[in-house]
Coordinates of C-alpha atoms in Angstrom, one line a residue:
M1353 CA 62.5 -69.0 32.7
D1354 CA 60.9 -69.4 29.2
A1355 CA 63.4 -71.8 27.6
T1356 CA 60.6 -74.1 26.6
G1357 CA 59.1 -71.4 24.4
E1358 CA 55.7 -71.8 26.2
T1359 CA 55.0 -68.1 26.6
L1360 CA 51.8 -66.0 26.8
V1361 CA 51.1 -62.3 27.2
V1362 CA 48.4 -60.9 29.4
L1363 CA 47.6 -57.2 29.1
T1364 CA 45.5 -54.9 31.3
A1365 CA 44.6 -51.2 31.1
L1366 CA 44.2 -50.1 34.8
P1367 CA 46.3 -50.7 37.9
L1368 CA 43.5 -52.6 39.7
E1369 CA 43.2 -55.0 36.7
Y1370 CA 47.0 -55.5 36.7
K1371 CA 47.0 -56.3 40.4
A1372 CA 44.2 -58.8 40.0
V1373 CA 46.3 -60.8 37.6
R1374 CA 49.6 -60.2 39.3
R1375 CA 48.5 -61.8 42.6
L1376 CA 47.8 -65.0 40.8
L1377 CA 51.3 -65.4 39.4
E1378 CA 54.5 -66.5 41.1
G1379 CA 58.2 -66.0 40.7
L1380 CA 57.8 -62.6 39.2
E1381 CA 60.7 -60.6 37.8
R1382 CA 60.8 -57.3 36.0
V1383 CA 61.7 -57.2 32.4
D1384 CA 61.8 -53.9 30.5
Q1385 CA 61.5 -53.6 26.7
A1386 CA 61.8 -50.2 24.8
G1387 CA 60.6 -48.3 27.9
T1388 CA 57.6 -50.7 28.6
V1389 CA 57.7 -52.5 31.9
F1390 CA 56.8 -56.2 31.8
E1391 CA 56.7 -58.6 34.7
R1392 CA 57.4 -62.2 33.9
G1393 CA 56.2 -65.1 36.0
R1394 CA 54.7 -68.5 36.2
L1395 CA 51.1 -69.5 36.6
P1396 CA 51.1 -72.1 39.3
G1397 CA 50.3 -75.6 38.2
T1398 CA 51.1 -74.9 34.5
S1399 CA 54.2 -74.8 32.3
W1400 CA 53.3 -71.3 30.9
T1401 CA 55.5 -68.3 31.3
V1402 CA 53.3 -65.3 31.5
Y1403 CA 54.4 -61.7 30.6
L1404 CA 52.2 -59.1 32.2
A1405 CA 52.0 -55.5 31.2
A1406 CA 49.7 -52.5 31.6
T1407 CA 48.7 -50.5 28.5
G1408 CA 46.9 -47.6 30.1
P1409 CA 43.4 -46.7 28.9
G1410 CA 42.4 -46.3 25.3
N1411 CA 42.5 -48.3 22.0
D1412 CA 45.6 -46.5 20.7
S1413 CA 47.8 -47.3 23.7
A1414 CA 46.4 -50.9 23.8
A1415 CA 47.4 -51.4 20.1
V1416 CA 50.9 -50.0 20.6
I1417 CA 51.7 -52.1 23.7
A1418 CA 50.1 -55.2 22.2
E1419 CA 52.3 -55.0 19.2
R1420 CA 55.4 -54.3 21.3
A1421 CA 54.6 -57.3 23.5
I1422 CA 54.1 -59.6 20.6
N1423 CA 57.4 -58.6 18.9
F1424 CA 59.3 -58.8 22.2
V1425 CA 57.9 -62.1 23.6
R1426 CA 56.7 -63.9 20.4
P1427 CA 54.0 -65.6 22.5
Q1428 CA 51.7 -68.5 21.6
A1429 CA 48.7 -66.4 22.5
V1430 CA 47.8 -63.0 23.9
F1431 CA 45.1 -62.0 26.3
F1432 CA 43.5 -58.8 27.4
V1433 CA 41.6 -58.8 30.8
G1434 CA 39.9 -56.2 32.8
I1435 CA 36.6 -54.5 33.5
A1436 CA 33.8 -53.2 31.4
G1437 CA 30.3 -51.7 31.5
S1438 CA 27.2 -53.7 30.8
L1439 CA 24.9 -52.9 27.9
K1440 CA 22.2 -55.5 28.7
S1441 CA 19.8 -55.9 31.6
D1442 CA 20.7 -59.6 32.0
V1443 CA 24.5 -58.9 32.2
S1444 CA 25.1 -57.8 35.8
P1445 CA 28.0 -56.4 37.8
G1446 CA 30.3 -59.2 38.8
D1447 CA 29.5 -61.3 35.6
V1448 CA 32.3 -62.3 33.2
V1449 CA 32.1 -61.7 29.4
V1450 CA 34.3 -63.6 27.0
A1451 CA 34.3 -61.6 23.7
L1452 CA 33.5 -63.7 20.7
E1453 CA 33.9 -60.5 18.6
V1454 CA 35.2 -57.0 19.2
Y1455 CA 33.5 -54.0 17.6
A1456 CA 35.2 -50.7 17.0
Y1457 CA 32.0 -48.6 17.1
H1458 CA 33.3 -45.1 16.8
G1459 CA 34.4 -45.2 13.2
G1460 CA 32.4 -43.2 10.8
K1461 CA 31.9 -40.2 8.5
E1462 CA 30.0 -37.0 9.3
S1463 CA 28.4 -35.3 6.3
R1464 CA 25.4 -33.2 5.4
E1465 CA 23.3 -36.3 5.5
G1466 CA 24.4 -36.9 9.1
F1467 CA 26.6 -39.5 10.7
K1468 CA 27.3 -42.7 8.6
G1469 CA 29.0 -45.5 10.6
R1470 CA 32.2 -47.2 9.3
P1471 CA 32.6 -49.8 12.0
R1472 CA 35.3 -52.5 12.1
S1473 CA 35.2 -55.8 13.9
W1474 CA 37.5 -58.7 14.8
E1475 CA 36.6 -62.2 15.8
T1476 CA 38.6 -63.6 18.7
S1477 CA 40.5 -66.9 18.1
H1478 CA 38.3 -70.0 17.8
P1479 CA 40.7 -72.3 19.7
L1480 CA 40.8 -70.0 22.7
Q1481 CA 37.0 -69.5 22.6
Q1482 CA 36.7 -73.3 22.8
V1483 CA 39.0 -73.5 25.8
A1484 CA 37.0 -70.7 27.5
M1485 CA 33.7 -72.6 26.8
Y1486 CA 35.3 -75.8 28.3
V1487 CA 36.3 -73.8 31.4
H1488 CA 32.7 -72.5 31.7
S1489 CA 31.3 -76.0 31.3
V1490 CA 33.5 -77.6 33.9
D1491 CA 33.1 -74.6 36.2
E1492 CA 36.0 -75.4 38.5
W1493 CA 37.1 -71.7 38.4
R1494 CA 34.2 -70.8 40.7
E1495 CA 35.9 -72.6 43.6
A1496 CA 37.9 -69.4 44.2
L1497 CA 34.8 -67.3 44.5
S1498 CA 32.8 -66.7 47.7
E1499 CA 29.7 -68.9 48.2
A1500 CA 27.4 -66.0 47.4
E1501 CA 29.4 -65.1 44.3
R1502 CA 29.3 -68.7 43.0
A1503 CA 25.5 -68.6 42.9
T1504 CA 25.1 -65.2 41.2
T1505 CA 28.1 -64.8 38.8
K1506 CA 27.3 -65.6 35.2
V1507 CA 29.6 -66.1 32.2
H1508 CA 28.5 -64.7 28.8
F1509 CA 30.0 -65.5 25.4
K1510 CA 29.0 -62.4 23.4
P1511 CA 30.5 -59.5 21.4
I1512 CA 32.0 -56.5 23.1
A1513 CA 32.0 -52.9 21.9
A1514 CA 35.2 -50.8 22.2
G1515 CA 35.1 -47.1 21.8
D1516 CA 37.1 -44.0 22.7
L1517 CA 35.2 -42.7 25.7
V1518 CA 34.1 -43.9 29.2
L1519 CA 30.4 -44.6 28.7
D1520 CA 28.2 -43.8 31.7
A1521 CA 24.9 -42.4 30.3
P1522 CA 21.2 -43.3 30.3
A1523 CA 19.7 -45.6 27.7
E1524 CA 18.3 -42.6 25.7
S1525 CA 21.7 -40.9 25.3
P1526 CA 23.1 -40.7 21.8
S1527 CA 26.0 -43.1 22.4
R1528 CA 23.7 -45.7 24.0
V1529 CA 21.1 -45.4 21.2
H1530 CA 23.9 -45.7 18.6
L1531 CA 25.1 -48.9 20.2
D1532 CA 21.6 -50.3 20.6
Q1533 CA 20.7 -49.6 16.9
N1534 CA 24.0 -50.7 15.3
F1535 CA 25.7 -53.1 17.7
N1536 CA 22.7 -54.7 19.4
D1537 CA 24.4 -58.0 20.1
A1538 CA 27.2 -56.4 22.1
V1539 CA 26.7 -56.9 25.8
A1540 CA 29.5 -54.9 27.2
V1541 CA 31.5 -51.7 26.4
E1542 CA 35.1 -50.7 27.1
M1543 CA 38.0 -48.8 25.6
E1544 CA 40.9 -51.1 24.7
G1545 CA 39.6 -54.2 22.9
A1546 CA 39.6 -52.8 19.4
G1547 CA 43.2 -51.7 19.5
F1548 CA 44.3 -55.0 21.1
A1549 CA 42.3 -57.1 18.6
N1550 CA 43.6 -55.2 15.6
A1551 CA 47.2 -55.6 16.7
A1552 CA 46.9 -59.3 17.5
T1553 CA 45.1 -60.0 14.2
K1554 CA 47.7 -58.2 12.1
A1555 CA 50.5 -60.1 14.0
G1556 CA 48.8 -63.4 13.4
V1557 CA 48.7 -64.4 17.1
P1558 CA 45.8 -66.2 18.7
F1559 CA 44.0 -63.8 21.1
L1560 CA 41.1 -63.6 23.6
L1561 CA 39.5 -60.8 25.5
V1562 CA 37.9 -61.4 28.9
R1563 CA 36.0 -58.7 30.8
G1564 CA 34.4 -58.5 34.3
I1565 CA 31.3 -56.3 34.5
S1566 CA 31.8 -53.5 37.0
D1567 CA 28.9 -51.2 36.2
L1568 CA 25.8 -50.7 34.1
A1569 CA 27.2 -47.8 32.0
N1570 CA 23.9 -46.0 32.6
G1571 CA 24.8 -43.1 34.8
T1572 CA 25.2 -45.2 38.0
K1573 CA 28.9 -46.0 37.6
G1574 CA 29.9 -43.8 40.6
S1575 CA 27.8 -45.8 43.1
T1576 CA 28.9 -49.2 41.8
D1577 CA 32.6 -48.0 41.9
D1578 CA 32.1 -46.8 45.5
A1579 CA 30.7 -50.2 46.4
G1580 CA 34.0 -51.9 45.2
M1581 CA 32.6 -53.5 42.0
Q1582 CA 35.6 -52.5 40.0
E1583 CA 37.9 -54.7 42.2
T1584 CA 35.3 -57.5 42.2
A1585 CA 34.9 -57.5 38.5
A1586 CA 38.6 -57.4 37.9
Q1587 CA 39.1 -60.3 40.2
H1588 CA 36.4 -62.4 38.6
A1589 CA 37.8 -61.8 35.1
A1590 CA 41.4 -62.6 36.2
L1591 CA 40.3 -65.8 37.9
F1592 CA 38.4 -67.0 34.8
L1593 CA 41.3 -66.0 32.5
T1594 CA 43.9 -67.9 34.6
E1595 CA 41.7 -71.0 34.4
V1596 CA 41.6 -70.6 30.6
I1597 CA 45.4 -70.4 30.6
T1598 CA 45.6 -73.5 32.9
Q1599 CA 43.4 -75.5 30.5
F1600 CA 45.2 -74.1 27.4
K1601 CA 47.9 -76.7 27.5
P1602 CA 50.7 -76.8 24.9
A1603 CA 48.8 -79.7 23.3
N1604 CA 46.0 -77.3 22.6
A1605 CA 48.4 -75.1 20.7
A1606 CA 49.9 -77.8 18.5
S1607 CA 48.3 -76.5 15.3
L1608 CA 49.1 -72.9 16.0
P1609 CA 52.3 -71.1 15.0
K1610 CA 54.9 -71.7 17.8
A1611 CA 56.9 -69.0 19.4
P1612 CA 60.6 -69.6 18.7
S1613 CA 62.7 -71.0 21.5
S1614 CA 65.6 -68.9 22.8
G1615 CA 68.5 -68.8 20.4
Q1616 CA 66.2 -69.0 17.3
P1617 CA 65.6 -66.0 15.1
T1618 CA 62.4 -64.3 16.3
D1619 CA 61.2 -63.7 12.7
E1620 CA 62.1 -66.9 11.0
L1621 CA 60.3 -67.7 7.8
I1622 CA 58.4 -70.8 8.6
W1623 CA 56.1 -72.4 6.0
Q1624 CA 53.0 -74.3 7.3
P1625 CA 51.8 -77.0 4.9
L1626 CA 48.1 -77.0 4.1
D1627 CA 46.0 -80.2 3.8
Q1628 CA 45.0 -78.9 0.3
P1629 CA 45.8 -75.8 -1.7
A1630 CA 43.9 -72.7 -0.7
S1631 CA 41.3 -71.5 -3.1
V1632 CA 42.7 -68.5 -5.0
A1633 CA 41.1 -66.0 -7.4
W1634 CA 43.8 -65.4 -10.1
Y1635 CA 44.2 -62.4 -12.3
R1636 CA 41.9 -63.9 -15.0
D1637 CA 39.2 -64.4 -12.3
L1638 CA 39.6 -60.9 -11.0
V1639 CA 39.8 -59.2 -14.4
P1640 CA 37.7 -61.5 -16.7
S1641 CA 37.7 -59.0 -19.5
S1642 CA 41.5 -58.8 -19.7
G1643 CA 41.7 -60.5 -23.1
H1644 CA 44.6 -62.6 -21.8
T1645 CA 46.9 -62.5 -24.7
S1646 CA 46.3 -58.9 -25.8
G1647 CA 48.0 -57.2 -22.9
P1648 CA 51.5 -57.1 -21.4
S1649 CA 53.0 -60.0 -19.5
L1650 CA 52.1 -59.6 -15.8
L1651 CA 53.6 -60.7 -12.5
E1652 CA 50.7 -61.5 -10.1
I1653 CA 50.9 -62.0 -6.3
H1654 CA 48.1 -63.1 -4.0
L1655 CA 47.7 -63.5 -0.3
V1656 CA 44.9 -65.9 0.5
P1657 CA 43.7 -65.8 4.2
V1658 CA 44.0 -69.0 6.2
P1659 CA 41.6 -69.6 7.7
V1660 CA 38.8 -67.3 6.4
T1661 CA 37.4 -66.1 9.8
S1662 CA 35.0 -63.5 8.6
R1663 CA 33.9 -61.7 5.4
I1664 CA 34.3 -58.0 4.6
T1665 CA 31.1 -56.1 4.6
A1666 CA 29.8 -54.7 1.3
T1667 CA 29.9 -51.1 2.6
R1668 CA 33.6 -51.6 3.6
M1669 CA 34.4 -53.0 0.2
R1670 CA 33.0 -49.8 -1.4
E1671 CA 35.2 -47.7 0.9
L1672 CA 38.3 -49.7 0.2
A1673 CA 38.2 -48.7 -3.5
E1674 CA 39.2 -45.1 -2.9
E1675 CA 41.7 -46.2 -0.2
M1676 CA 43.4 -48.7 -2.5
V1677 CA 43.7 -46.1 -5.3
N1678 CA 45.5 -43.7 -2.8
L1679 CA 47.6 -46.6 -1.5
G1680 CA 48.7 -47.6 -5.0
R1681 CA 49.7 -44.1 -5.8
S1682 CA 51.6 -43.6 -2.5
K1683 CA 53.5 -46.8 -2.9
G1684 CA 54.4 -46.1 -6.6
L1685 CA 52.3 -48.8 -8.1
F1686 CA 50.3 -46.2 -9.9
T1687 CA 51.7 -42.8 -11.0
K1688 CA 49.9 -39.6 -10.3
A1689 CA 49.3 -39.0 -14.0
E1690 CA 47.7 -42.4 -14.6
Q1691 CA 44.0 -42.9 -14.7
V1692 CA 43.0 -45.6 -12.2
D1693 CA 39.9 -47.5 -13.1
V1694 CA 37.7 -48.9 -10.3
H1695 CA 35.6 -52.0 -10.6
N1696 CA 33.3 -52.6 -7.6
T1697 CA 31.0 -55.6 -7.0
A1698 CA 29.6 -57.1 -3.8
E1699 CA 32.3 -59.8 -3.9
M1700 CA 35.4 -57.9 -4.9
T1701 CA 37.0 -54.5 -5.4
V1702 CA 39.6 -54.0 -8.2
V1703 CA 41.6 -50.8 -8.9
A1704 CA 43.9 -50.9 -12.0
V1705 CA 45.7 -49.0 -14.7
A1706 CA 46.3 -50.1 -18.3
N1707 CA 47.9 -47.4 -20.5
P1708 CA 48.6 -47.5 -24.2
R1709 CA 52.3 -48.0 -23.7
G1710 CA 51.7 -51.5 -22.5
R1711 CA 52.0 -51.1 -18.8
S1712 CA 49.4 -52.7 -16.5
A1713 CA 49.2 -52.7 -12.7
G1714 CA 46.4 -53.3 -10.2
L1715 CA 45.2 -54.1 -6.7
A1716 CA 42.3 -56.2 -5.6
I1717 CA 40.6 -57.5 -2.5
T1718 CA 37.8 -60.0 -2.2
R1719 CA 35.1 -60.2 0.5
S1720 CA 36.9 -63.3 1.8
G1721 CA 40.0 -61.2 2.5
Q1722 CA 42.2 -62.3 -0.4
R1723 CA 44.6 -59.5 -1.3
S1724 CA 46.0 -59.4 -4.9
A1725 CA 48.4 -57.2 -6.8
W1726 CA 50.0 -57.3 -10.2
D1727 CA 52.5 -55.4 -12.3
S1728 CA 53.9 -55.6 -15.8
L1729 CA 57.2 -57.4 -16.4
P1730 CA 60.0 -55.2 -17.9
K1731 CA 60.2 -55.0 -21.6
P1732 CA 63.6 -53.6 -22.6
G1733 CA 63.4 -54.9 -26.1
I1734 CA 61.2 -57.2 -28.2
T1735 CA 60.2 -59.5 -25.3
Y1736 CA 59.2 -59.2 -21.7
V1737 CA 62.0 -60.4 -19.4
L1738 CA 61.8 -62.7 -16.4
D1739 CA 64.9 -61.9 -14.4
E1740 CA 65.0 -63.6 -10.9
D1741 CA 66.5 -60.6 -9.2
D1742 CA 64.0 -58.2 -10.7
V1743 CA 61.1 -60.5 -9.9
R1744 CA 62.3 -60.7 -6.3
E1745 CA 62.3 -57.0 -6.0
R1746 CA 58.9 -56.6 -7.6
I1747 CA 57.4 -59.2 -5.4
T1748 CA 58.9 -57.5 -2.3
T1749 CA 57.2 -54.2 -3.4
L1750 CA 53.9 -55.9 -4.2
L1751 CA 53.9 -57.6 -0.8
E1752 CA 54.5 -54.3 0.9
V1753 CA 51.5 -52.8 -0.8
L1754 CA 49.3 -55.8 0.0
E1755 CA 50.4 -55.7 3.7
A1756 CA 49.3 -52.1 3.9
V1757 CA 45.8 -52.7 2.6
D1758 CA 43.4 -52.0 5.5
G1759 CA 41.1 -54.9 4.8
Q1760 CA 40.1 -57.9 6.9
A1761 CA 43.3 -59.3 8.3
A1762 CA 43.9 -63.0 8.9
P1763 CA 46.3 -64.9 11.2
S1764 CA 48.1 -66.5 8.3
Y1765 CA 48.2 -66.2 4.5
A1766 CA 48.9 -68.7 1.7
P1767 CA 50.9 -66.9 -0.9
A1768 CA 50.4 -67.5 -4.6
A1769 CA 52.4 -66.2 -7.6
G1770 CA 52.0 -66.3 -11.3
I1771 CA 52.9 -65.0 -14.7
E1772 CA 50.1 -64.0 -17.0
N1773 CA 50.4 -63.7 -20.8
T1774 CA 53.6 -65.8 -21.2
M1775 CA 54.1 -66.1 -24.9
M1776 CA 56.4 -63.0 -25.1
V1777 CA 58.4 -63.9 -22.0
T1778 CA 62.1 -64.9 -22.0
V1779 CA 64.2 -65.8 -18.9
E1780 CA 67.4 -63.9 -18.8
R1781 CA 69.2 -61.2 -16.9
L1782 CA 68.1 -57.7 -17.6
S1783 CA 71.7 -56.5 -17.7
E1784 CA 72.4 -58.9 -20.6
V1785 CA 69.3 -58.4 -22.8
D1786 CA 69.9 -57.6 -26.4
P1787 CA 67.0 -55.3 -27.2
H1788 CA 67.0 -56.5 -30.9
R1789 CA 67.0 -60.2 -30.2
S1790 CA 64.2 -62.5 -29.0
S1791 CA 66.0 -65.8 -28.3
G1792 CA 64.3 -68.3 -26.0
M1793 CA 60.8 -66.8 -26.4
C1794 CA 58.0 -69.0 -25.1
M1795 CA 55.6 -70.3 -27.7
S1796 CA 52.7 -71.0 -25.3
D1797 CA 50.5 -68.5 -23.6
S1798 CA 49.2 -70.7 -20.7
P1799 CA 49.8 -69.0 -17.4
V1800 CA 52.5 -70.1 -15.0
R1801 CA 51.4 -70.5 -11.4
V1802 CA 52.8 -71.2 -7.9
Q1803 CA 49.8 -72.6 -6.1
P1804 CA 49.0 -71.6 -2.5
E1805 CA 49.9 -74.9 -0.9
E1806 CA 51.6 -73.5 2.2
A1807 CA 50.9 -70.7 4.7
V1808 CA 53.0 -68.1 6.6
T1809 CA 51.9 -66.0 9.5
A1810 CA 50.8 -62.4 8.9
A1811 CA 53.8 -61.4 11.1
V1812 CA 56.1 -63.0 8.6
V1813 CA 54.5 -61.1 5.7
A1814 CA 55.0 -57.8 7.6
S1815 CA 58.5 -58.5 8.8
R1816 CA 60.2 -60.8 6.3
G1817 CA 58.7 -59.7 3.0
S1818 CA 62.1 -59.8 1.2
D1819 CA 62.8 -63.4 2.3
L1820 CA 59.2 -64.4 1.3
A1821 CA 59.7 -62.7 -2.0
E1822 CA 63.0 -64.5 -2.6
E1823 CA 61.4 -67.9 -2.1
L1824 CA 58.4 -67.0 -4.3
A1825 CA 60.6 -65.8 -7.0
A1826 CA 62.6 -69.0 -7.0
R1827 CA 59.5 -71.1 -7.1
L1828 CA 58.1 -69.1 -9.9
L1829 CA 61.3 -69.6 -12.0
Y1830 CA 61.2 -73.3 -11.3
A1831 CA 57.5 -73.5 -12.4
F1832 CA 58.3 -71.5 -15.5
R1833 CA 61.1 -73.8 -16.6
A1834 CA 59.3 -76.9 -15.6
L1835 CA 56.8 -76.4 -18.5
G1836 CA 59.6 -76.4 -21.0
R1837 CA 60.1 -72.6 -21.2

C-alpha cells in the first residue's frame, strides 16, 4: 500500500478520538508492531498512506508509542489529534487549537523555598504550521460541519500545555494559577502533547498537534461531557487535521527528510547538503583561555542544530551544568576521581577536566543548541597519534555522549570535527608506534577542521552513530593530510 513512501502517522489517546479519525480513512487493514496495533489506510483524495494508533492517556505512553511508530513506519510527518480543555474565555468547546508550541508544565523542583518550575517546551514544525494556516485561510474544511457549527467554530494557533493530570478545577485552584502565571499564552491543556513532541523532535520528524476543545477545565467538565462535547470536539479536530493532510502534498515535503521506500534500509545514513556551512563554535571559541599550544592534542566533535528553532533558557543552561558533569562521568568521559570544572554563562555551559598528566576532555552546549565534546588523542610515546580506527571509536563514543545530552533537540544536525593543537601529532597506527621515535611530526599548530557543510537527521545520530563516526574520521584524516601533514 505504501510503496511510494508517502506515509504519515496519526496518533490519538482515547477511543473516541481514534474513531473520529478512523471513519475518515478507507481501505483499512490491521498491522501490528511489537505488540502495538496499527491500522493502515488511505485518506480519500490523497496519495498519503496513514498509520493510525492509540497511545492511551499520558505523556509517557504517548512518547513510547510515538517513538515506536516513527521507527516502524519511517513517516514523512507525525500528528497527534484529540480533545483538550480550554484555559481561555475566548476558546470555547467545539473550537480547534493548532499547537504552535507544547509546554511540559509539571517539571520542577520542590525545596525549602517552595516549588521552582523547570519547564520544557517544543515548537511544532514550521512547514506543517504553514499548511494548517493555509487550511484555516481557505476554510473549506468547514463544509463537513453543520450550518450552526460553521458559524461558531473557531480555529486558534496558540501554545498548548501538557501535564500529568486531568485538569477540571476552578480558576483559583493551584494548577490553574500555576498555568496562568507561568504559561499565560497557553490556551488549552491536555496530557499527551509533551511526550509526543519530545519523541518526534528527538527523531527529527516533522510533527503537528491538533486539539478540539471539549470542556473549559474549570469544574464543569462533567456537564459538557454529558452533552456530547467530547465527540464533537474530537470530530472537529479530526476533520481539520485530515484537511491539513490533504493539503500537505508530497511537494510540500520536498525539503524534508524522506522516508525510505520499501526495500531500502530504514536507517540509511543520508547527508543533506546545506546552502552554506552552519555556524559552529569550535573548541577555541568555547574555551578561549585554553592557551592553544600548551595543552594536549584534542579531538573535537560538534553537532550544530539545523535549523535553530528555539533557544535554551538561561535557567535550563544552569541546570544542564550538573547534568552534563554526571553524564560525562556515567559515560566514562570523566573519571570519578577527576575534578570537573564548570564554566557557566548566559550563552554557553562548559564542563571539562584538564589534569597534570596531559589529559583533557569536556562537554559544552550553547543556547542555540550546539552540542560539543572533546577528548585527548592517545600519546603512547613522544607524540600524539592520529590513528583512523582509534579516531572512529572515539568519535562514536563522543556522539553517544552528545546524543544523551538533554538539551534543546533539533530535527537535524550538521556535524563538525577537528584536531586542536596539531604540532605534536603524527598519523600512524597505534599498534605500530615506536614510543622513542617521532617521525612525521607536524611542524604547524594550526587546527585541522571538517566544516559543518552537510546535515543528518537526529534519528541518524541516535541510530547510526558508528557509521557517522566512520565518515567523520575519514574526512578528518583527509583534511589533516591535505595541509601537508
